[in-house]
Amino acid sequence: MKLWGGRFQKETDTLVNDFNSSIDFDARLYREDIKGSLAHAKMLAVCGIISKDDEEAIRTGLLEVLSDIESGKAELSRDSEDIHMNVEKLLTEKIGDAGKRLHTARSRNDQVALDLRLYMRHEIKDIEGKIVDLLKVLSKKAKLHQETVMPGYTHLQRAQPISFSQHLLAYASMLERDVTRLEDASVRMNESPLGSGALAGTTYPIDRMMTAKELGFDRPMSNSLDGVSDRDYALETMSALSILMMHLSRFSEEIIMWCSWEFKFIELDDAYSTGSSIMPQKKNPDVAELVRGKTGRVYGDLISLLTTMKALPLAYNKDMQEDKEAVFDALDTVKMCLPVFTGMLDTMKVIGANMRSAAGKGFINATDLADYLTKKGLPFRDAYTVTGKLVYYATEKGKLLEELTLEELRNACPLFEDDVYKAIDLMTCMEGRSSYGGPAVAETTRQIAELDAFIEKRNNR
Ligand code: ARG
């Protein structure tokens, strides 16, 4: 008979039994479920709701159930519906009546809300650590490439000279925000729903402060209906994970382009590339493509839960059982992507010469030529027009700006002097951009120091 079978005259239809059951996907919450039950039982005993002996029996029994599940000895069944009732059944089989007292002053509604929060709390920590590992690799590479000039792009057209270091540090800034977004979400998530009961709390003299503290929460959730009904903490985390994946997908896209013969800015390590079954020459950036692809999957998980929650009346509804697969899939996917992405970056070969030669084409020093004239007294808009004409002229002649003779330059504007060649030299152009946040070495040095401080702070937690 079901734990809730008392009111029923018939057995559950077998199709309904399987349809209703969540054990196939919520079994992974067993640790959190047992941890929550240990705290609940302890509180029940302290508050005089169950006896000390019962609590003792429940504690010993739950720890045995834990090791039985861990060793594979315990059999989890669809008949017991979900992880909560499976654990309770296994416990009662072991210790009899005391096991049946565990669920006093509790509902599966507050239990599942608790389990998911506990589970997500440690998964988020794990993910934060994995992002920090990626930041360490970015810091290491950024230090090596402060003078590696490459074209910066807008509209995927060569725009202005930057360093590879600055490009990497842009991603580091995004990833730092991803870490802090997860940290922020964790703070809001860290309130305990336990003791909300089915929805309306309980008539027993429970101590919600005690269980909240016992389980490492900052406080109990203030409203019992809210405690069992909202999944905003899961949505907030999945939003943060979606943004993180969006960042990784942009980075992946660039990795994919950079490995192509059209760019050849980097070469991925053999261990992080794959071959083709037919084309013997191929070395494909599958890791980056998969990270880009899996981004859609994480967005899907977010949209799926948002849609599930849309318009649900208070308080608990069974629809919410659908939360877990989306949350687990998003967490699993991100946890899988991060280390492989980090390894791929750590082992890639950077071909600075190709970046430098790409920077040499495409007139990326045109802004600097205009700035040169502006600094000689010509209004910027006029300098802009003169330079535009020179770019057109040079294109027609098949020359770069720095290959034009002083005479050719002076034909366009008499303000040009010998020092112009130094002014439009790529390294000068990059180093000249020393405004706060720019690519000049002094600025990437400052950015790297900030990144290292960010990493160091998380290392010491
Ligand atoms: N397996 C359920 C879930 O994941 C647990 C809560 C069930 N509560 C209920 N009243 N049916 O949502």
Tab-separated table of C-alpha atoms and ligand atoms in Angstrom:
chain	number	residue	atom	x	y	z
A	1	MET	CA	0.000	0.000	0.000
A	2	LYS	CA	1.053	3.595	-0.643
A	3	LEU	CA	2.166	5.751	2.278
A	4	TRP	CA	-0.888	7.861	1.454
A	5	GLY	CA	-3.098	4.815	0.673
A	6	GLY	CA	-5.519	5.175	3.617
A	7	ARG	CA	-8.072	7.271	1.785
A	8	PHE	CA	-8.133	5.092	-1.310
A	9	GLN	CA	-10.272	2.044	-2.163
A	10	LYS	CA	-8.361	1.058	-5.293
A	11	GLU	CA	-4.722	0.551	-6.278
A	12	THR	CA	-3.147	3.230	-8.489
A	13	ASP	CA	-3.298	2.413	-12.182
A	14	THR	CA	0.126	1.190	-13.277
A	15	LEU	CA	0.373	3.859	-15.955
A	16	VAL	CA	-0.434	6.553	-13.405
A	17	ASN	CA	2.059	5.036	-11.008
A	18	ASP	CA	4.878	5.439	-13.515
A	19	PHE	CA	3.608	8.804	-14.728
A	20	ASN	CA	3.426	10.257	-11.239
A	21	SER	CA	6.749	8.905	-10.044
A	22	SER	CA	9.841	11.106	-9.997
A	23	ILE	CA	12.293	8.661	-8.449
A	24	ASP	CA	14.019	8.049	-11.812
A	25	PHE	CA	15.306	11.616	-11.725
A	26	ASP	CA	15.080	12.809	-8.122
A	27	ALA	CA	17.031	9.892	-6.610
A	28	ARG	CA	20.133	12.082	-6.792
A	29	LEU	CA	18.665	14.212	-3.963
A	30	TYR	CA	19.085	11.381	-1.441
A	31	ARG	CA	21.932	13.034	0.481
A	32	GLU	CA	20.075	16.315	0.875
A	33	ASP	CA	16.874	14.496	1.752
A	34	ILE	CA	18.579	12.578	4.546
A	35	LYS	CA	20.449	15.641	5.758
A	36	GLY	CA	17.154	17.552	5.978
A	37	SER	CA	15.466	14.673	7.798
A	38	LEU	CA	18.294	14.462	10.346
A	39	ALA	CA	17.882	18.154	11.152
A	40	HIS	CA	14.091	17.857	11.256
A	41	ALA	CA	14.170	14.865	13.641
A	42	LYS	CA	16.675	16.576	15.902
A	43	MET	CA	14.442	19.651	16.107
A	44	LEU	CA	11.334	17.510	16.762
A	45	ALA	CA	13.105	15.910	19.733
A	46	VAL	CA	14.448	19.193	21.117
A	47	CYS	CA	10.944	20.681	20.900
A	48	GLY	CA	9.476	17.634	22.673
A	49	ILE	CA	7.400	16.557	19.638
A	50	ILE	CA	9.063	13.138	19.416
A	51	SER	CA	11.041	11.292	22.089
A	52	LYS	CA	14.829	11.291	22.372
A	53	ASP	CA	14.763	7.524	21.783
A	54	ASP	CA	12.828	7.929	18.561
A	55	GLU	CA	15.245	10.565	17.385
A	56	GLU	CA	18.171	8.301	18.185
A	57	ALA	CA	16.575	5.465	16.217
A	58	ILE	CA	15.771	7.783	13.302
A	59	ARG	CA	19.324	9.120	13.205
A	60	THR	CA	20.949	5.675	13.226
A	61	GLY	CA	18.399	4.409	10.724
A	62	LEU	CA	18.847	7.329	8.327
A	63	LEU	CA	22.623	6.933	8.348
A	64	GLU	CA	22.186	3.271	7.467
A	65	VAL	CA	19.781	4.174	4.664
A	66	LEU	CA	22.396	6.621	3.403
A	67	SER	CA	25.095	3.986	3.247
A	68	ASP	CA	22.670	1.450	1.736
A	69	ILE	CA	21.835	3.880	-1.061
A	70	GLU	CA	25.474	4.729	-1.541
A	71	SER	CA	26.558	1.095	-1.768
A	72	GLY	CA	23.660	0.261	-4.087
A	73	LYS	CA	22.130	-2.077	-1.516
A	74	ALA	CA	18.928	-0.080	-1.109
A	75	GLU	CA	16.275	-0.569	-3.728
A	76	LEU	CA	14.529	2.616	-4.817
A	77	SER	CA	11.135	1.975	-6.382
A	78	ARG	CA	8.622	3.840	-8.500
A	79	ASP	CA	5.924	2.504	-6.197
A	80	SER	CA	7.300	4.787	-3.506
A	81	GLU	CA	7.003	7.658	-5.977
A	82	ASP	CA	9.869	9.978	-5.101
A	83	ILE	CA	13.073	10.155	-3.107
A	84	HIS	CA	11.275	11.487	-0.018
A	85	MET	CA	8.902	8.552	0.314
A	86	ASN	CA	11.552	6.042	-0.705
A	87	VAL	CA	13.806	7.189	2.125
A	88	GLU	CA	10.925	7.159	4.604
A	89	LYS	CA	9.936	3.649	3.541
A	90	LEU	CA	13.501	2.318	3.781
A	91	LEU	CA	13.815	3.903	7.214
A	92	THR	CA	10.551	2.444	8.480
A	93	GLU	CA	11.505	-1.006	7.226
A	94	LYS	CA	14.600	-0.712	9.397
A	95	ILE	CA	13.294	0.896	12.588
A	96	GLY	CA	9.506	0.435	12.596
A	97	ASP	CA	7.266	2.962	14.376
A	98	ALA	CA	9.942	5.582	15.037
A	99	GLY	CA	10.360	5.864	11.249
A	100	LYS	CA	6.665	6.632	10.918
A	101	ARG	CA	7.075	9.569	13.303
A	102	LEU	CA	9.672	11.343	11.164
A	103	HIS	CA	7.116	13.036	8.920
A	104	THR	CA	5.384	14.763	11.871
A	105	ALA	CA	5.001	18.507	11.219
A	106	ARG	CA	6.409	18.215	7.716
A	107	SER	CA	5.181	17.790	4.138
A	108	ARG	CA	6.899	16.674	0.994
A	109	ASN	CA	6.207	20.177	-0.235
A	110	ASP	CA	8.616	21.838	2.166
A	111	GLN	CA	10.872	18.785	1.972
A	112	VAL	CA	11.385	18.993	-1.795
A	113	ALA	CA	11.865	22.765	-1.679
A	114	LEU	CA	14.524	22.219	0.975
A	115	ASP	CA	16.287	19.387	-0.854
A	116	LEU	CA	16.564	21.334	-4.077
A	117	ARG	CA	17.980	24.388	-2.326
A	118	LEU	CA	20.557	22.291	-0.493
A	119	TYR	CA	21.508	20.512	-3.705
A	120	MET	CA	21.840	23.700	-5.718
A	121	ARG	CA	23.850	25.377	-2.984
A	122	HIS	CA	26.776	22.991	-3.301
A	123	GLU	CA	26.488	22.674	-7.080
A	124	ILE	CA	26.737	26.451	-7.433
A	125	LYS	CA	29.876	26.469	-5.253
A	126	ASP	CA	31.334	23.811	-7.506
A	127	ILE	CA	30.516	25.802	-10.641
A	128	GLU	CA	31.985	28.983	-9.146
A	129	GLY	CA	35.214	27.069	-8.492
A	130	LYS	CA	35.264	25.863	-12.092
A	131	ILE	CA	34.830	29.404	-13.411
A	132	VAL	CA	37.694	30.527	-11.183
A	133	ASP	CA	39.851	27.745	-12.698
A	134	LEU	CA	39.079	29.177	-16.116
A	135	LEU	CA	39.963	32.672	-14.873
A	136	LYS	CA	43.348	31.367	-13.724
A	137	VAL	CA	44.121	30.159	-17.236
A	138	LEU	CA	42.979	33.486	-18.681
A	139	SER	CA	45.253	35.331	-16.287
A	140	LYS	CA	48.192	33.129	-17.231
A	141	LYS	CA	47.630	33.649	-20.969
A	142	ALA	CA	46.915	37.358	-20.561
A	143	LYS	CA	50.321	37.782	-18.908
A	144	LEU	CA	52.033	36.133	-21.874
A	145	HIS	CA	50.375	38.227	-24.574
A	146	GLN	CA	50.392	41.834	-23.449
A	147	GLU	CA	52.515	42.762	-26.465
A	148	THR	CA	50.896	40.396	-28.933
A	149	VAL	CA	49.208	42.879	-31.262
A	150	MET	CA	46.034	41.705	-32.973
A	151	PRO	CA	43.233	43.442	-34.819
A	152	GLY	CA	40.255	44.378	-32.670
A	153	TYR	CA	37.026	44.004	-34.622
A	154	THR	CA	33.674	45.656	-34.958
A	155	HIS	CA	31.148	44.130	-37.395
A	156	LEU	CA	33.859	41.457	-37.766
A	157	GLN	CA	35.821	44.078	-39.763
A	158	ARG	CA	39.307	44.964	-38.609
A	159	ALA	CA	38.866	48.096	-36.516
A	160	GLN	CA	41.690	49.153	-34.173
A	161	PRO	CA	44.808	47.496	-32.791
A	162	ILE	CA	44.513	45.714	-29.460
A	163	SER	CA	46.537	43.031	-27.734
A	164	PHE	CA	45.533	39.399	-27.390
A	165	SER	CA	45.855	39.978	-23.664
A	166	GLN	CA	43.181	42.668	-23.688
A	167	HIS	CA	40.885	40.455	-25.741
A	168	LEU	CA	41.230	37.630	-23.206
A	169	LEU	CA	40.771	40.039	-20.314
A	170	ALA	CA	37.443	41.148	-21.771
A	171	TYR	CA	36.200	37.587	-21.324
A	172	ALA	CA	37.726	37.482	-17.847
A	173	SER	CA	35.636	40.524	-16.878
A	174	MET	CA	32.476	38.824	-18.149
A	175	LEU	CA	33.293	35.625	-16.278
A	176	GLU	CA	33.994	37.542	-13.060
A	177	ARG	CA	30.478	38.930	-13.290
A	178	ASP	CA	29.175	35.406	-13.852
A	179	VAL	CA	30.804	34.378	-10.573
A	180	THR	CA	29.353	37.335	-8.683
A	181	ARG	CA	25.918	36.772	-10.240
A	182	LEU	CA	25.964	33.219	-8.863
A	183	GLU	CA	27.191	34.518	-5.516
A	184	ASP	CA	24.302	37.021	-5.404
A	185	ALA	CA	21.767	34.330	-6.287
A	186	SER	CA	23.202	32.092	-3.554
A	187	VAL	CA	22.610	34.760	-0.931
A	188	ARG	CA	18.903	35.044	-1.817
A	189	MET	CA	18.591	31.270	-2.050
A	190	ASN	CA	20.052	30.662	1.383
A	191	GLU	CA	16.797	30.721	3.364
A	192	SER	CA	15.167	27.585	4.675
A	193	PRO	CA	11.692	26.519	3.508
A	194	LEU	CA	11.638	23.655	6.058
A	195	GLY	CA	8.729	24.009	8.462
A	196	SER	CA	6.471	25.598	5.833
A	197	GLY	CA	4.605	22.283	5.937
A	198	ALA	CA	2.207	21.563	3.090
A	199	LEU	CA	1.557	25.297	2.763
A	200	ALA	CA	0.196	26.690	6.021
A	201	GLY	CA	2.876	25.828	8.564
A	202	THR	CA	1.892	23.543	11.426
A	203	THR	CA	0.147	23.392	14.793
A	204	TYR	CA	3.185	21.701	16.361
A	205	PRO	CA	5.576	23.884	18.348
A	206	ILE	CA	8.422	23.522	15.844
A	207	ASP	CA	11.567	25.652	15.808
A	208	ARG	CA	12.276	26.821	12.284
A	209	MET	CA	15.229	28.932	13.419
A	210	MET	CA	16.904	25.816	14.719
A	211	THR	CA	16.562	23.755	11.525
A	212	ALA	CA	17.587	26.743	9.403
A	213	LYS	CA	20.760	27.170	11.462
A	214	GLU	CA	21.439	23.440	11.579
A	215	LEU	CA	21.327	23.277	7.780
A	216	GLY	CA	23.523	26.330	7.235
A	217	PHE	CA	20.793	28.730	6.104
A	218	ASP	CA	20.833	32.396	7.043
A	219	ARG	CA	17.198	32.304	8.240
A	220	PRO	CA	13.892	30.509	7.659
A	221	MET	CA	11.748	31.791	4.799
A	222	SER	CA	9.309	34.318	6.143
A	223	ASN	CA	6.067	33.055	4.582
A	224	SER	CA	5.078	29.397	4.478
A	225	LEU	CA	3.075	29.677	1.235
A	226	ASP	CA	6.056	31.299	-0.434
A	227	GLY	CA	8.297	28.642	1.103
A	228	VAL	CA	6.610	25.830	-0.809
A	229	SER	CA	5.525	27.637	-3.968
A	230	ASP	CA	8.332	29.564	-5.508
A	231	ARG	CA	11.155	28.312	-7.645
A	232	ASP	CA	12.657	31.727	-8.340
A	233	TYR	CA	15.953	30.615	-6.806
A	234	ALA	CA	16.209	27.914	-9.474
A	235	LEU	CA	15.215	30.357	-12.203
A	236	GLU	CA	17.677	32.956	-11.006
A	237	THR	CA	20.493	30.434	-10.984
A	238	MET	CA	19.543	29.145	-14.415
A	239	SER	CA	19.443	32.717	-15.728
A	240	ALA	CA	22.958	33.238	-14.403
A	241	LEU	CA	24.022	29.928	-15.985
A	242	SER	CA	22.443	30.946	-19.295
A	243	ILE	CA	24.379	34.212	-19.289
A	244	LEU	CA	27.565	32.314	-18.449
A	245	MET	CA	26.933	29.931	-21.358
A	246	MET	CA	26.216	32.891	-23.638
A	247	HIS	CA	29.680	34.222	-22.761
A	248	LEU	CA	31.273	30.834	-23.358
A	249	SER	CA	29.445	30.511	-26.680
A	250	ARG	CA	30.814	33.847	-27.919
A	251	PHE	CA	34.291	32.814	-26.845
A	252	SER	CA	33.768	29.442	-28.539
A	253	GLU	CA	32.704	31.117	-31.751
A	254	GLU	CA	35.931	33.110	-31.774
A	255	ILE	CA	38.008	30.022	-31.014
A	256	ILE	CA	36.355	28.295	-33.963
A	257	MET	CA	37.117	31.215	-36.266
A	258	TRP	CA	40.656	31.646	-34.957
A	259	CYS	CA	41.485	27.986	-35.741
A	260	SER	CA	40.299	28.292	-39.332
A	261	TRP	CA	42.829	28.787	-42.129
A	262	GLU	CA	41.140	32.122	-42.782
A	263	PHE	CA	42.444	33.393	-39.408
A	264	LYS	CA	44.971	30.876	-38.038
A	265	PHE	CA	45.462	32.956	-34.883
A	266	ILE	CA	45.610	29.842	-32.722
A	267	GLU	CA	46.008	26.123	-33.004
A	268	LEU	CA	44.218	23.806	-30.608
A	269	ASP	CA	46.123	20.978	-29.024
A	270	ASP	CA	45.627	17.543	-30.592
A	271	ALA	CA	44.173	16.349	-27.296
A	272	TYR	CA	41.434	18.974	-27.597
A	273	SER	CA	40.621	18.515	-31.290
A	274	THR	CA	38.918	15.812	-33.275
A	275	GLY	CA	39.327	14.412	-36.779
A	276	SER	CA	36.994	13.655	-39.644
A	277	SER	CA	35.974	10.143	-40.676
A	278	ILE	CA	36.528	10.986	-44.347
A	279	MET	CA	38.782	14.038	-44.719
A	280	PRO	CA	42.267	13.087	-43.541
A	281	GLN	CA	43.482	16.675	-43.254
A	282	LYS	CA	40.776	17.814	-40.826
A	283	LYS	CA	41.393	18.968	-37.268
A	284	ASN	CA	38.119	20.206	-35.892
A	285	PRO	CA	37.356	22.417	-32.884
A	286	ASP	CA	34.538	20.138	-31.680
A	287	VAL	CA	34.951	21.151	-28.036
A	288	ALA	CA	34.227	24.795	-28.814
A	289	GLU	CA	31.367	23.832	-31.132
A	290	LEU	CA	29.788	21.646	-28.467
A	291	VAL	CA	30.042	24.350	-25.835
A	292	ARG	CA	28.374	26.708	-28.322
A	293	GLY	CA	25.738	24.058	-29.027
A	294	LYS	CA	25.053	23.210	-25.392
A	295	THR	CA	24.335	26.869	-24.713
A	296	GLY	CA	20.986	26.378	-26.446
A	297	ARG	CA	20.279	23.479	-24.159
A	298	VAL	CA	20.841	25.533	-21.003
A	299	TYR	CA	18.608	28.335	-22.365
A	300	GLY	CA	16.016	25.611	-23.027
A	301	ASP	CA	16.188	24.460	-19.404
A	302	LEU	CA	15.561	28.027	-18.212
A	303	ILE	CA	12.649	28.587	-20.592
A	304	SER	CA	11.208	25.211	-19.695
A	305	LEU	CA	10.990	26.014	-15.980
A	306	LEU	CA	9.825	29.594	-16.591
A	307	THR	CA	7.003	28.153	-18.675
A	308	THR	CA	6.172	25.516	-16.077
A	309	MET	CA	5.893	28.174	-13.376
A	310	LYS	CA	3.925	30.623	-15.470
A	311	ALA	CA	0.439	31.269	-14.030
A	312	LEU	CA	0.591	28.507	-11.389
A	313	PRO	CA	-1.751	29.384	-8.543
A	314	LEU	CA	-0.417	29.249	-4.975
A	315	ALA	CA	0.696	27.098	-3.327
A	316	TYR	CA	2.270	23.757	-4.389
A	317	ASN	CA	1.169	22.180	-7.677
A	318	LYS	CA	2.461	18.917	-9.063
A	319	ASP	CA	3.604	20.762	-12.191
A	320	MET	CA	6.537	21.822	-10.062
A	321	GLN	CA	7.918	18.303	-10.008
A	322	GLU	CA	9.080	19.210	-13.517
A	323	ASP	CA	11.608	21.659	-12.030
A	324	LYS	CA	14.235	19.071	-11.246
A	325	GLU	CA	15.160	17.729	-14.668
A	326	ALA	CA	15.631	21.257	-16.016
A	327	VAL	CA	17.745	22.317	-13.047
A	328	PHE	CA	19.852	19.142	-13.075
A	329	ASP	CA	20.414	19.317	-16.815
A	330	ALA	CA	21.519	22.962	-16.645
A	331	LEU	CA	23.907	22.296	-13.750
A	332	ASP	CA	25.297	19.109	-15.322
A	333	THR	CA	25.804	20.758	-18.683
A	334	VAL	CA	27.644	23.760	-17.275
A	335	LYS	CA	29.761	21.515	-15.043
A	336	MET	CA	30.745	19.467	-18.072
A	337	CYS	CA	31.501	22.449	-20.331
A	338	LEU	CA	33.699	24.481	-18.000
A	339	PRO	CA	36.634	22.112	-17.363
A	340	VAL	CA	36.902	21.012	-20.974
A	341	PHE	CA	36.789	24.625	-22.152
A	342	THR	CA	39.483	25.522	-19.614
A	343	GLY	CA	41.686	22.644	-20.762
A	344	MET	CA	41.223	23.651	-24.381
A	345	LEU	CA	42.353	27.227	-23.674
A	346	ASP	CA	45.204	26.156	-21.458
A	347	THR	CA	46.712	23.937	-24.155
A	348	MET	CA	46.076	26.066	-27.254
A	349	LYS	CA	49.000	27.453	-29.216
A	350	VAL	CA	48.837	31.175	-29.913
A	351	ILE	CA	50.243	32.206	-33.312
A	352	GLY	CA	51.175	35.805	-32.563
A	353	ALA	CA	52.825	36.355	-35.949
A	354	ASN	CA	49.522	35.754	-37.738
A	355	MET	CA	47.688	38.101	-35.404
A	356	ARG	CA	50.335	40.739	-36.036
A	357	SER	CA	50.175	40.363	-39.800
A	358	ALA	CA	46.364	40.497	-39.775
A	359	ALA	CA	46.671	43.681	-37.756
A	360	GLY	CA	48.972	45.047	-40.485
A	361	LYS	CA	46.182	44.804	-43.052
A	362	GLY	CA	42.790	46.465	-43.055
A	363	PHE	CA	43.979	50.007	-42.220
A	364	ILE	CA	43.453	49.564	-38.497
A	365	ASN	CA	45.766	52.521	-37.891
A	366	ALA	CA	43.457	54.885	-39.789
A	367	THR	CA	42.002	56.345	-36.576
A	368	ASP	CA	45.568	56.996	-35.427
A	369	LEU	CA	46.374	58.801	-38.675
A	370	ALA	CA	43.329	61.035	-38.156
A	371	ASP	CA	44.334	61.576	-34.515
A	372	TYR	CA	47.834	62.562	-35.719
A	373	LEU	CA	46.368	65.349	-37.853
A	374	THR	CA	44.017	66.390	-35.058
A	375	LYS	CA	46.957	66.710	-32.691
A	376	LYS	CA	48.618	68.930	-35.364
A	377	GLY	CA	45.619	71.285	-35.120
A	378	LEU	CA	43.174	70.041	-37.763
A	379	PRO	CA	39.606	69.598	-36.407
A	380	PHE	CA	38.899	65.850	-35.945
A	381	ARG	CA	36.052	65.771	-38.499
A	382	ASP	CA	38.333	67.260	-41.194
A	383	ALA	CA	41.160	64.920	-40.216
A	384	TYR	CA	38.672	62.053	-40.526
A	385	THR	CA	37.781	63.104	-44.095
A	386	VAL	CA	41.440	63.511	-45.158
A	387	THR	CA	42.222	60.050	-43.757
A	388	GLY	CA	39.210	58.514	-45.486
A	389	LYS	CA	40.486	59.888	-48.791
A	390	LEU	CA	43.971	58.527	-48.084
A	391	VAL	CA	42.532	55.074	-47.313
A	392	TYR	CA	40.727	55.166	-50.645
A	393	TYR	CA	43.905	56.322	-52.422
A	394	ALA	CA	46.033	53.642	-50.736
A	395	THR	CA	43.506	50.924	-51.574
A	396	GLU	CA	43.611	51.993	-55.229
A	397	LYS	CA	47.427	51.879	-55.166
A	398	GLY	CA	47.493	48.552	-53.341
A	399	LYS	CA	49.472	50.106	-50.479
A	400	LEU	CA	49.179	50.320	-46.698
A	401	LEU	CA	48.967	53.765	-45.054
A	402	GLU	CA	52.511	53.462	-43.760
A	403	GLU	CA	53.723	52.625	-47.294
A	404	LEU	CA	52.560	55.979	-48.705
A	405	THR	CA	55.385	58.455	-49.295
A	406	LEU	CA	55.494	61.723	-47.398
A	407	GLU	CA	54.754	63.452	-50.688
A	408	GLU	CA	51.635	61.372	-51.256
A	409	LEU	CA	50.516	62.157	-47.702
A	410	ARG	CA	51.229	65.875	-48.097
A	411	ASN	CA	49.182	65.974	-51.281
A	412	ALA	CA	46.231	65.152	-49.081
A	413	CYS	CA	47.215	67.497	-46.250
A	414	PRO	CA	50.301	69.686	-45.750
A	415	LEU	CA	50.374	69.042	-41.991
A	416	PHE	CA	52.081	65.650	-42.450
A	417	GLU	CA	55.716	65.414	-41.310
A	418	ASP	CA	58.315	62.652	-40.913
A	419	ASP	CA	57.060	61.694	-37.452
A	420	VAL	CA	53.823	60.369	-38.975
A	421	TYR	CA	55.388	56.943	-39.634
A	422	LYS	CA	56.180	56.476	-35.977
A	423	ALA	CA	52.677	57.656	-35.055
A	424	ILE	CA	50.954	55.029	-37.178
A	425	ASP	CA	53.281	52.161	-36.286
A	426	LEU	CA	51.039	49.415	-34.858
A	427	MET	CA	52.867	49.084	-31.569
A	428	THR	CA	52.686	52.870	-31.086
A	429	CYS	CA	48.994	52.755	-31.912
A	430	MET	CA	48.342	50.054	-29.337
A	431	GLU	CA	50.564	51.542	-26.643
A	432	GLY	CA	49.065	54.970	-27.247
A	433	ARG	CA	45.690	53.652	-26.162
A	434	SER	CA	46.548	53.995	-22.526
A	435	SER	CA	43.189	55.377	-21.423
A	436	TYR	CA	41.626	53.482	-18.512
A	437	GLY	CA	40.630	50.015	-19.789
A	438	GLY	CA	42.623	50.303	-23.012
A	439	PRO	CA	45.103	47.859	-24.599
A	440	ALA	CA	48.360	49.623	-23.541
A	441	VAL	CA	50.617	47.326	-21.529
A	442	ALA	CA	50.260	49.497	-18.410
A	443	GLU	CA	46.488	49.042	-18.623
A	444	THR	CA	46.470	45.289	-19.222
A	445	THR	CA	48.896	45.050	-16.304
A	446	ARG	CA	46.356	46.829	-14.098
A	447	GLN	CA	43.532	44.588	-15.361
A	448	ILE	CA	45.566	41.445	-14.714
A	449	ALA	CA	46.338	42.607	-11.164
A	450	GLU	CA	42.612	43.106	-10.532
A	451	LEU	CA	41.832	39.705	-11.999
A	452	ASP	CA	44.460	38.059	-9.804
A	453	ALA	CA	43.032	39.774	-6.728
A	454	PHE	CA	39.569	38.470	-7.651
A	455	ILE	CA	40.958	34.938	-7.989
A	456	GLU	CA	42.957	35.192	-4.784
A	457	LYS	CA	39.903	36.272	-2.812
A	458	ARG	CA	37.970	33.188	-4.004
A	459	ASN	CA	40.935	30.875	-3.390
A	460	ASN	CA	40.956	31.840	0.252
A	461	ARG	CA	37.284	31.143	0.892
B	1	ARG	N1	8.069	14.609	-5.949
B	1	ARG	C1	7.399	15.805	-5.601
B	1	ARG	C2	8.051	16.972	-6.337
B	1	ARG	O1	9.101	16.806	-6.798
B	1	ARG	C3	7.503	16.065	-4.141
B	1	ARG	C4	6.391	16.908	-3.573
B	1	ARG	C5	5.111	16.203	-3.700
B	1	ARG	N2	4.049	16.802	-2.999
B	1	ARG	C6	2.783	16.478	-3.230
B	1	ARG	N3	1.933	17.072	-2.502
B	1	ARG	N4	2.446	15.640	-4.146
B	1	ARG	O2	7.502	18.038	-6.467
